[in-house]
Coordinates of N, CA and C and ligand atoms in Angstrom, one line a residue:
X1 N -10.2 10.4 22.6 CA -9.8 10.8 21.0 C -9.2 9.4 20.4
X2 N -10.1 9.3 19.2 CA -9.3 8.2 18.4 C -8.8 8.9 17.5
X3 N -7.9 8.8 16.7 CA -6.9 9.2 15.8 C -6.7 8.0 14.3
X4 N -7.3 8.9 13.2 CA -7.3 7.7 12.1 C -6.1 8.2 10.8
X5 N -5.0 7.7 11.1 CA -4.1 7.8 10.1 C -4.3 7.7 8.5
X6 N -4.6 8.4 7.8 CA -4.6 8.1 6.3 C -3.3 8.9 5.6
X7 N -3.5 8.6 4.4 CA -2.5 9.1 3.2 C -3.1 9.5 2.0
X8 N -2.3 10.9 1.9 CA -3.1 11.3 0.4 C -2.6 10.0 -1.0
X9 N -3.1 11.0 -2.1 CA -2.7 10.1 -3.5 C -3.9 8.6 -3.5
X10 N -3.3 7.7 -4.2 CA -4.2 6.5 -4.5 C -5.1 6.1 -3.8
X11 N -5.0 6.1 -2.9 CA -6.4 5.1 -2.0 C -7.4 6.7 -1.5
X12 N -6.7 8.1 -1.3 CA -7.5 8.7 -0.7 C -8.9 9.0 -0.6
X13 N -9.2 9.3 -2.0 CA -10.7 9.7 -2.9 C -11.7 8.5 -2.3
X14 N -11.2 7.2 -2.4 CA -12.0 6.1 -2.2 C -12.0 5.9 -1.1
X15 N -11.3 6.5 -0.3 CA -11.4 6.3 1.5 C -12.6 7.2 2.0
X16 N -12.4 8.4 1.7 CA -13.8 9.5 2.2 C -15.1 8.9 2.1
X17 N -16.0 8.3 1.1 CA -16.6 7.9 1.2 C -16.9 6.6 1.8
X18 N -15.9 6.0 2.6 CA -16.2 5.1 3.7 C -16.4 5.8 4.9
X19 N -15.5 6.8 5.0 CA -15.2 8.0 6.5 C -17.3 7.9 6.3
X20 N -17.5 8.4 5.2 CA -18.4 9.0 5.7 C -19.5 8.4 5.9
X21 N -19.5 6.9 5.3 CA -20.6 6.0 5.4 C -20.7 5.5 6.8
X22 N -19.5 6.1 7.6 CA -19.3 5.6 8.8 C -19.7 6.7 9.9
X23 N -20.3 7.8 9.2 CA -20.7 8.7 10.0 C -19.5 10.0 10.2
X24 N -18.8 9.7 9.8 CA -17.4 10.6 10.0 C -17.4 11.5 8.7
X25 N -16.8 12.8 9.1 CA -16.7 13.5 7.9 C -15.6 14.4 8.2
X26 N -14.7 15.2 7.5 CA -13.2 15.7 7.7 C -13.6 17.3 8.0
X27 N -12.8 17.8 8.6 CA -13.5 19.4 8.6 C -13.2 20.2 7.4
X28 N -12.4 19.7 6.5 CA -11.7 20.3 5.5 C -11.1 19.2 4.3
X29 N -11.0 19.6 3.1 CA -10.5 18.5 2.2 C -8.8 18.6 2.6
X30 N -8.5 17.5 3.2 CA -6.6 17.6 3.4 C -5.8 17.6 2.0
X31 N -6.7 17.0 0.9 CA -5.9 17.4 -0.9 C -5.4 18.8 -0.7
X32 N -6.4 19.7 -0.8 CA -6.2 20.9 -0.9 C -5.6 21.9 0.0
X33 N -4.6 21.1 1.3 CA -4.5 21.8 2.7 C -3.2 21.3 3.0
X34 N -2.2 22.0 3.4 CA -0.9 21.3 3.7 C -0.6 21.3 5.5
X35 N -2.0 21.4 5.9 CA -2.0 20.9 7.2 C -2.2 19.0 7.6
X36 N -1.6 18.8 8.8 CA -1.1 17.3 9.0 C -2.5 16.6 9.7
X37 N -3.5 17.6 10.7 CA -4.1 17.2 11.8 C -5.2 18.1 11.3
X38 N -6.5 17.3 11.1 CA -7.5 17.7 10.9 C -8.7 17.2 12.0
X39 N -9.8 17.8 12.2 CA -10.9 17.7 13.1 C -12.0 17.1 11.7
X40 N -12.7 16.3 12.7 CA -13.8 15.6 11.7 C -15.2 16.4 12.7
X41 N -16.5 15.9 11.9 CA -17.4 16.2 12.7 C -18.2 15.4 13.6
X42 N -17.1 14.4 14.6 CA -16.9 14.5 15.7 C -16.2 14.7 16.5
X43 N -15.9 15.1 18.1 CA -15.7 15.7 18.5 C -14.4 14.7 18.8
X44 N -14.8 13.7 18.9 CA -13.7 12.3 19.3 C -12.7 11.7 18.6
X45 N -13.3 12.3 17.3 CA -12.0 11.5 16.0 C -11.3 12.6 15.4
X46 N -10.4 12.4 15.3 CA -9.3 13.4 14.3 C -8.7 12.4 13.5
X47 N -8.4 13.1 12.1 CA -7.5 12.2 11.2 C -6.7 13.1 10.6
X48 N -4.9 11.9 10.9 CA -3.9 12.5 10.4 C -3.5 12.3 8.9
X49 N -2.5 12.8 8.7 CA -2.4 13.1 7.0 C -0.7 12.1 7.1
X50 N 0.0 11.2 6.7 CA 0.9 10.8 7.0 C 1.2 9.9 5.8
X51 N 2.5 9.6 5.0 CA 3.1 8.9 4.0 C 2.6 7.6 4.3
X52 N 2.1 7.1 2.5 CA 1.4 5.8 2.8 C 2.2 4.8 3.5
X53 N 3.6 4.7 3.3 CA 4.4 3.8 3.7 C 4.5 3.8 5.5
X54 N 4.3 5.1 6.1 CA 4.4 5.2 7.2 C 3.0 5.1 8.3
X55 N 1.9 5.0 7.3 CA 0.5 4.9 8.1 C 0.5 3.0 9.1
X56 N 1.7 2.1 8.5 CA 1.4 1.3 10.0 C 2.4 1.5 11.0
X57 N 3.2 2.2 10.7 CA 4.2 2.7 11.8 C 3.6 3.2 12.7
X58 N 2.6 4.6 12.3 CA 2.0 5.6 13.3 C 1.2 4.6 13.8
X59 N 0.4 3.4 13.4 CA -0.8 2.6 13.9 C -0.1 1.7 15.3
X60 N 1.2 1.0 14.7 CA 1.7 -0.1 15.4 C 2.2 1.0 17.0
X61 N 2.9 1.8 16.7 CA 3.4 3.0 17.4 C 2.7 3.6 19.1
X62 N 1.4 3.8 18.4 CA 0.2 4.4 18.9 C 0.0 5.8 18.6
X63 N 0.5 6.3 17.3 CA 0.7 7.9 17.0 C -0.9 8.0 16.7
X64 N -1.3 6.8 16.1 CA -3.1 6.1 15.6 C -3.5 5.5 16.0
X65 N -4.8 5.6 16.3 CA -5.5 4.5 16.8 C -6.1 3.2 15.6
X66 N -6.1 3.8 14.4 CA -6.5 3.0 13.1 C -5.6 3.4 12.1
X67 N -5.8 3.1 10.9 CA -5.1 3.6 9.8 C -5.7 2.8 8.6
X68 N -5.5 3.0 7.3 CA -5.8 2.5 6.1 C -4.6 2.5 5.1
X69 N -4.1 1.3 4.6 CA -3.0 1.4 4.1 C -3.1 -0.1 3.0
X70 N -2.5 0.0 2.1 CA -2.5 -1.0 1.2 C -1.9 -2.3 1.7
X71 N -2.0 -3.1 0.9 CA -1.6 -4.6 1.1 C 0.1 -4.6 0.5
X72 N 0.2 -3.9 -0.3 CA 2.0 -3.5 -0.7 C 2.7 -3.3 0.4
X73 N 2.1 -2.3 1.4 CA 3.0 -1.4 2.7 C 2.9 -2.6 3.3
X74 N 1.7 -3.2 4.0 CA 1.9 -4.0 5.1 C 2.7 -5.3 4.6
X75 N 2.6 -5.5 4.0 CA 3.6 -6.9 3.5 C 5.1 -6.3 3.5
X76 N 5.2 -5.2 3.4 CA 6.7 -4.7 3.5 C 6.8 -4.4 4.7
X77 N 6.0 -3.9 5.6 CA 5.9 -3.5 6.9 C 6.5 -4.7 8.0
X78 N 5.4 -5.8 7.9 CA 5.5 -7.3 8.7 C 5.6 -6.9 10.2
X79 N 4.2 -5.7 11.1 CA 4.2 -5.6 11.9 C 3.5 -5.8 13.1
X80 N 3.8 -6.6 14.3 CA 3.7 -7.5 15.0 C 2.6 -6.6 15.7
X81 N 2.0 -5.4 16.4 CA 1.3 -4.9 17.2 C 0.2 -4.3 16.5
X82 N -0.1 -4.9 15.4 CA -1.2 -4.3 14.2 C -2.2 -5.6 14.2
X83 N -3.1 -5.4 14.2 CA -4.5 -5.9 13.9 C -5.5 -5.4 12.8
X84 N -5.6 -6.6 11.9 CA -5.8 -6.3 10.8 C -7.2 -6.9 10.4
X85 N -8.5 -6.4 10.7 CA -9.7 -6.6 10.7 C -10.3 -6.6 9.4
X86 N -10.0 -5.8 8.4 CA -10.8 -5.6 7.5 C -10.1 -5.2 6.0
X87 N -10.6 -6.1 4.8 CA -10.1 -5.7 3.5 C -10.8 -4.6 3.2
X88 N -10.9 -3.6 2.9 CA -11.4 -2.5 2.1 C -12.1 -2.6 0.6
X89 N -11.4 -3.5 0.4 CA -11.4 -3.7 -1.2 C -11.8 -2.5 -2.0
X90 N -10.8 -1.1 -1.7 CA -10.5 0.1 -2.2 C -9.0 0.0 -2.7
X91 N -8.4 1.0 -3.5 CA -7.5 1.0 -3.7 C -6.5 -0.2 -4.6
X92 N -8.1 -0.7 -5.6 CA -7.3 -2.2 -5.6 C -6.2 -2.0 -7.3
X93 N -5.7 -3.0 -6.9 CA -4.3 -2.7 -8.2 C -3.7 -3.8 -8.5
X94 N -2.6 -4.2 -8.9 CA -2.0 -5.3 -9.0 C -0.3 -4.9 -9.0
X95 N 0.4 -5.9 -8.1 CA 2.0 -6.1 -7.7 C 2.3 -6.7 -9.1
X96 N 3.0 -6.2 -10.2 CA 3.8 -7.0 -11.1 C 5.1 -6.8 -11.5
X97 N 5.4 -7.8 -12.2 CA 6.7 -7.4 -12.7 C 7.2 -7.2 -14.2
X98 N 8.0 -6.4 -14.4 CA 7.8 -5.6 -15.7 C 9.0 -5.4 -16.3
X99 N 9.5 -5.1 -17.5 CA 10.5 -5.4 -17.9 C 10.3 -4.1 -19.4
X100 N 11.4 -4.2 -20.1 CA 11.4 -3.6 -21.1 C 11.2 -4.5 -22.4
X101 N 10.8 -4.1 -23.3 CA 9.8 -4.9 -24.6 C 11.0 -6.1 -24.9
X102 N 12.2 -5.6 -25.3 CA 13.0 -6.7 -25.6 C 13.7 -7.4 -24.6
X103 N 13.4 -7.5 -23.4 CA 13.9 -8.4 -22.5 C 13.7 -9.7 -22.5
X104 N 13.8 -10.7 -22.4 CA 13.3 -11.9 -22.6 C 13.2 -12.8 -20.9
X105 N 11.6 -12.2 -20.4 CA 11.8 -12.7 -19.3 C 11.1 -14.4 -18.9
X106 N 10.5 -15.0 -20.2 CA 10.3 -16.7 -19.9 C 11.8 -16.8 -20.0
X107 N 12.5 -16.5 -20.9 CA 13.9 -17.4 -21.2 C 14.8 -17.1 -20.1
X108 N 14.8 -16.1 -19.4 CA 15.2 -15.8 -17.9 C 14.5 -16.4 -16.7
X109 N 13.3 -16.3 -16.7 CA 13.0 -17.4 -15.6 C 13.7 -19.3 -16.5
X110 N 12.8 -19.5 -17.5 CA 13.1 -20.7 -17.7 C 14.7 -21.5 -17.3
X111 N 15.4 -20.6 -17.7 CA 17.2 -20.7 -17.7 C 17.7 -20.4 -16.3
X112 N 16.6 -19.8 -15.0 CA 17.1 -19.7 -14.0 C 18.1 -18.7 -14.0
X113 N 18.2 -17.5 -14.8 CA 19.3 -16.7 -14.9 C 19.2 -15.5 -13.4
X114 N 20.0 -15.0 -13.1 CA 20.2 -14.3 -12.0 C 19.9 -12.8 -12.6
X115 N 18.9 -12.1 -12.1 CA 18.4 -11.0 -12.2 C 18.8 -9.9 -11.8
X116 N 19.0 -8.5 -11.8 CA 18.9 -7.2 -11.5 C 17.4 -7.0 -11.3
X117 N 17.0 -6.8 -9.9 CA 15.0 -6.0 -9.6 C 15.3 -5.2 -8.8
X118 N 14.9 -4.0 -9.2 CA 14.7 -2.9 -8.8 C 13.7 -2.6 -8.3
X119 N 13.5 -2.4 -7.1 CA 11.9 -2.2 -6.6 C 11.9 -1.6 -5.2
X120 N 10.5 -0.9 -4.9 CA 10.5 -1.0 -3.3 C 10.3 -1.2 -2.5
X121 N 9.7 -2.6 -3.1 CA 8.8 -3.9 -2.7 C 10.1 -5.0 -2.2
X122 N 10.9 -4.8 -1.9 CA 12.1 -5.7 -1.5 C 11.6 -6.6 -0.9
X123 N 10.7 -7.2 0.1 CA 10.0 -8.3 0.9 C 9.3 -9.3 -0.4
X124 N 8.4 -8.3 -0.9 CA 7.7 -9.1 -1.7 C 8.4 -9.7 -3.2
X125 N 9.3 -8.8 -3.2 CA 10.4 -9.1 -4.8 C 11.0 -10.7 -4.2
X126 N 11.6 -10.4 -3.1 CA 12.4 -11.8 -2.3 C 11.8 -13.1 -2.6
X127 N 10.5 -12.8 -1.6 CA 9.9 -13.7 -1.6 C 9.2 -14.9 -2.8
X128 N 9.1 -13.9 -3.7 CA 8.4 -14.3 -5.4 C 9.4 -15.0 -6.1
X129 N 10.4 -14.3 -5.8 CA 11.8 -15.0 -6.7 C 12.3 -16.1 -6.0
X130 N 12.3 -15.9 -4.8 CA 13.3 -17.2 -4.1 C 11.9 -18.5 -4.3
X131 N 10.5 -18.2 -4.5 CA 9.9 -19.9 -4.4 C 10.3 -20.0 -6.1
X132 N 10.8 -19.4 -6.8 CA 10.7 -19.7 -8.2 C 12.2 -20.4 -8.1
X133 N 13.0 -20.3 -7.0 CA 14.4 -20.8 -7.3 C 15.6 -19.8 -8.2
X134 N 15.0 -18.5 -8.2 CA 15.6 -17.6 -9.4 C 16.3 -16.7 -8.3
X135 N 17.6 -16.5 -8.3 CA 18.5 -15.8 -7.7 C 18.5 -14.1 -8.1
X136 N 18.5 -13.2 -7.1 CA 18.3 -11.9 -7.5 C 19.2 -11.0 -6.7
X137 N 19.5 -9.8 -7.5 CA 20.1 -8.7 -7.1 C 19.2 -8.0 -6.6
X138 N 19.2 -7.3 -5.8 CA 18.0 -6.1 -4.9 C 18.2 -4.7 -5.3
X139 N 18.0 -3.7 -6.0 CA 18.2 -2.3 -6.0 C 17.1 -1.6 -5.4
X140 N 16.9 -1.1 -4.2 CA 16.2 -0.5 -3.2 C 15.9 0.9 -4.1
X141 N 14.8 1.1 -4.4 CA 14.3 2.5 -4.7 C 13.2 2.9 -4.1
X142 N 12.8 4.2 -4.4 CA 12.1 4.8 -3.0 C 10.8 5.5 -4.4
X143 N 10.9 5.0 -5.6 CA 9.5 5.6 -6.7 C 10.2 5.8 -7.5
X144 N 9.4 6.0 -9.0 CA 10.0 6.3 -10.4 C 10.9 5.0 -10.8
X145 N 10.3 3.5 -10.6 CA 10.9 2.1 -10.5 C 11.1 2.0 -11.8
X146 N 10.1 2.9 -12.7 CA 10.1 2.3 -14.5 C 11.4 3.0 -15.0
X147 N 12.1 3.8 -14.6 CA 13.2 4.4 -15.1 C 14.5 3.3 -14.8
X148 N 14.4 2.8 -14.4 CA 15.8 1.5 -13.8 C 15.8 0.7 -14.9
X149 N 15.1 0.1 -15.7 CA 15.3 -0.8 -16.8 C 15.5 0.1 -18.0
X150 N 15.2 1.6 -18.1 CA 15.6 2.2 -19.5 C 17.0 2.5 -19.2
X151 N 17.3 2.7 -18.0 CA 18.9 3.8 -17.7 C 19.9 2.2 -17.8
X152 N 19.4 1.1 -17.6 CA 20.4 -0.1 -17.3 C 20.9 -0.2 -16.0
X153 N 20.3 -0.3 -15.0 CA 20.3 -0.1 -13.6 C 19.5 -1.5 -13.3
X154 N 18.8 -1.9 -14.3 CA 18.3 -3.3 -13.6 C 17.7 -4.2 -14.8
X155 N 17.3 -5.5 -14.6 CA 16.7 -6.0 -16.0 C 15.2 -5.8 -15.4
X156 N 14.5 -5.8 -14.6 CA 13.3 -5.7 -14.5 C 12.7 -5.2 -13.1
X157 N 11.5 -4.7 -12.8 CA 10.8 -3.9 -11.9 C 9.9 -5.1 -11.0
X158 N 9.6 -5.0 -10.1 CA 8.5 -5.1 -9.6 C 7.8 -4.0 -8.9
X159 N 6.5 -3.5 -9.2 CA 6.1 -2.2 -9.1 C 4.5 -2.5 -9.1
X160 N 3.4 -1.9 -8.4 CA 2.1 -1.7 -8.9 C 1.6 -1.4 -10.1
X161 N 0.7 -1.7 -10.6 CA 0.2 -1.5 -12.2 C -1.2 -1.5 -11.6
X162 N -1.4 0.0 -12.0 CA -3.2 0.6 -12.0 C -3.8 0.5 -13.3
X163 N -3.4 1.1 -14.0 CA -4.2 1.6 -15.1 C -3.0 1.0 -16.6
X164 N -1.9 0.9 -16.0 CA -0.8 0.3 -16.8 C -0.3 1.7 -17.7
X165 N -1.2 3.2 -17.0 CA -0.5 4.0 -18.7 C 1.0 4.3 -18.1
X166 N 1.7 4.2 -16.7 CA 2.6 4.5 -16.5 C 4.0 3.3 -17.5
X167 N 3.3 2.3 -17.1 CA 4.4 1.6 -18.2 C 4.5 2.0 -19.3
X168 N 3.6 2.0 -20.0 CA 3.3 2.3 -21.3 C 4.1 3.6 -21.6
X169 N 3.9 4.3 -20.7 CA 4.5 5.6 -21.2 C 5.7 5.6 -21.1
X170 N 6.6 4.1 -20.8 CA 8.0 4.0 -20.5 C 8.5 3.0 -21.4
X171 N 7.7 2.6 -21.9 CA 8.1 1.3 -22.8 C 8.3 0.1 -22.4
X172 N 7.6 -0.3 -21.0 CA 7.5 -0.9 -20.3 C 6.3 -2.2 -20.5
X173 N 6.5 -3.4 -20.5 CA 5.4 -4.0 -20.4 C 5.3 -4.9 -19.2
X174 N 4.1 -5.4 -18.4 CA 4.0 -6.2 -17.6 C 4.1 -7.8 -17.8
X175 N 4.8 -8.2 -17.1 CA 5.5 -9.8 -17.5 C 4.6 -11.2 -16.4
X176 N 4.6 -10.7 -15.7 CA 4.0 -11.2 -14.4 C 3.3 -10.9 -13.4
X177 N 1.8 -11.7 -13.2 CA 1.3 -11.1 -11.2 C 2.5 -11.7 -10.4
X178 N 2.6 -10.3 -9.4 CA 3.4 -11.3 -8.0 C 2.2 -11.2 -7.4
X179 N 1.5 -10.1 -6.8 CA 0.2 -10.0 -6.3 C -1.1 -9.2 -6.3
X180 N -2.1 -9.4 -6.2 CA -3.5 -8.3 -6.0 C -3.3 -7.7 -4.9
X181 N -3.7 -6.2 -5.0 CA -3.2 -5.5 -3.8 C -4.6 -4.9 -3.3
X182 N -4.9 -4.5 -2.5 CA -6.0 -4.1 -2.0 C -5.9 -3.0 -0.7
X183 N -6.8 -2.1 -0.4 CA -6.2 -1.3 0.9 C -6.9 -1.5 2.5
X184 N -6.6 -2.4 3.2 CA -6.9 -2.6 4.5 C -7.3 -1.4 5.5
X185 N -8.1 -1.7 6.5 CA -7.9 -1.3 7.8 C -7.1 -2.2 8.9
X186 N -6.8 -1.1 9.3 CA -5.3 -1.7 10.7 C -6.0 -0.7 11.8
X187 N -5.7 -1.5 12.8 CA -6.0 -0.9 14.1 C -4.7 -1.4 15.5
X188 N -4.6 -0.6 16.2 CA -3.7 -0.7 17.2 C -3.9 -1.5 18.1
X189 N -3.4 -2.7 18.2 CA -4.0 -4.0 18.8 C -4.4 -3.7 20.5
X190 N -3.3 -2.5 21.6 CA -3.7 -1.8 22.5 C -4.8 -1.4 22.7
X191 N -4.9 -0.5 22.0 CA -6.1 0.6 21.4 C -7.3 0.0 21.4
X192 N -7.1 -1.2 20.4 CA -8.6 -1.6 20.4 C -9.4 -2.3 21.5
X193 N -8.7 -2.9 22.3 CA -8.8 -3.4 23.9 C -9.5 -1.7 24.8
X194 N -8.6 -1.1 24.7 CA -8.6 0.2 25.3 C -10.2 1.0 25.0
X195 N -10.2 1.4 23.6 CA -11.4 2.0 23.3 C -12.3 0.7 22.5
X196 N -12.7 -0.1 22.9 CA -13.6 -1.3 22.2 C -14.6 -0.3 21.9
X197 N -15.3 0.4 22.9 CA -16.6 1.1 23.0 C -16.8 1.8 22.1
X198 N -15.8 2.5 21.3 CA -15.7 3.2 20.1 C -15.5 3.0 18.9
X199 N -14.5 2.2 18.8 CA -13.7 1.5 17.9 C -14.4 0.3 17.5
X200 N -15.3 -0.5 17.8 CA -15.9 -1.7 17.5 C -17.2 -1.6 16.9
X201 N -17.9 -0.4 16.8 CA -19.0 0.1 16.3 C -18.5 0.5 15.0
X202 N -17.2 1.1 15.1 CA -16.6 2.1 13.7 C -16.6 1.1 12.9
X203 N -15.7 0.2 13.3 CA -15.3 -0.9 12.5 C -16.4 -1.6 11.9
X204 N -17.4 -1.9 12.5 CA -18.5 -2.8 11.9 C -19.4 -1.7 11.0
X205 N -19.2 -0.1 11.4 CA -19.8 0.5 10.3 C -18.9 0.4 8.8
X206 N -17.6 0.5 9.2 CA -16.4 0.4 8.0 C -17.2 -0.9 7.3
X207 N -17.3 -2.4 7.7 CA -17.2 -3.5 7.1 C -18.8 -3.3 6.3
X208 N -19.3 -2.6 7.5 CA -21.3 -2.2 6.2 C -20.9 -1.8 4.7
X209 N -20.0 -1.3 4.8 CA -19.9 -0.2 3.8 C -19.2 -0.4 2.7
X210 N -18.5 -2.1 2.5 CA -17.6 -2.3 1.9 C -18.2 -3.4 0.9
X211 N -18.2 -3.4 -0.1 CA -19.0 -3.7 -1.4 C -18.0 -5.3 -1.3
Ligands
PRP1 C1 2.5 3.7 -8.6 C2 2.9 2.9 -9.0 C3 3.4 3.3 -10.9 C4 1.6 3.9 -10.7 C5 1.1 2.8 -11.7 O1 3.0 5.1 -8.1 O2 4.8 2.9 -8.8 O3 4.2 4.5 -11.0 O4 1.3 4.2 -9.7 O5 -0.2 3.4 -12.0 P1 -0.8 3.3 -13.3 O6 -0.7 1.9 -14.2 O7 -1.9 3.8 -13.3 O8 -0.1 4.0 -14.5 P2 2.0 5.8 -7.1 O9 1.4 7.0 -8.0 O10 1.5 5.2 -6.3 O11 3.9 6.4 -6.5 P3 5.2 6.5 -6.2 O12 5.7 6.8 -7.2 O13 5.4 6.9 -4.9 O14 5.2 5.0 -6.2

């Protein structure tokens, strides 16, 4: 049995056509169900639904054989038992620095001011500002980062920006790109060896459907 770990939300709708192109169809729509385990049209393939940030944990620890996760999540996870064979080129967005309109980010960078940074992506933010020689105080949040500058919890945030609507709705502006984000196929290294006959053709089909 091959188990595929997916998460609902941002990436999910773009994932289904890729699975379909590989001949895999879910027995029901996970987006309209509270179930966490789903059969597929293939008797030896099942899909599990986990939180986006938990996908690499399930794959590395063998709870799933393969999974799909954003580069944002994978960069924070930094696992060693995972093989990253394919950029699926879906879930495209940017990781950005953003702040209130009246915050002078350029001046802060130029004068190497110490900054309070609220983010879910503490590794990415640390690395980004360390390279610039900027000292930061990290405030780890798990969501709704946009609130932090509004209530004075932080000077700036590091968050994903797709349409830009969430920033705009909260009177924030993007000021610098940290990285480009897409979603990747990830595979448990041991499973790739053990289930090579099933996984290798599946990965090949996924790669053929990537634009
Ligand atoms: C992300 C991100 C922003 C929003 C940006 O949140 O954290 O809040 O999307 O999208 P936009 O630029 O199209 O408005 P997501 O919905 O992935 O969930 P999260 O709050 O759990 O991070």
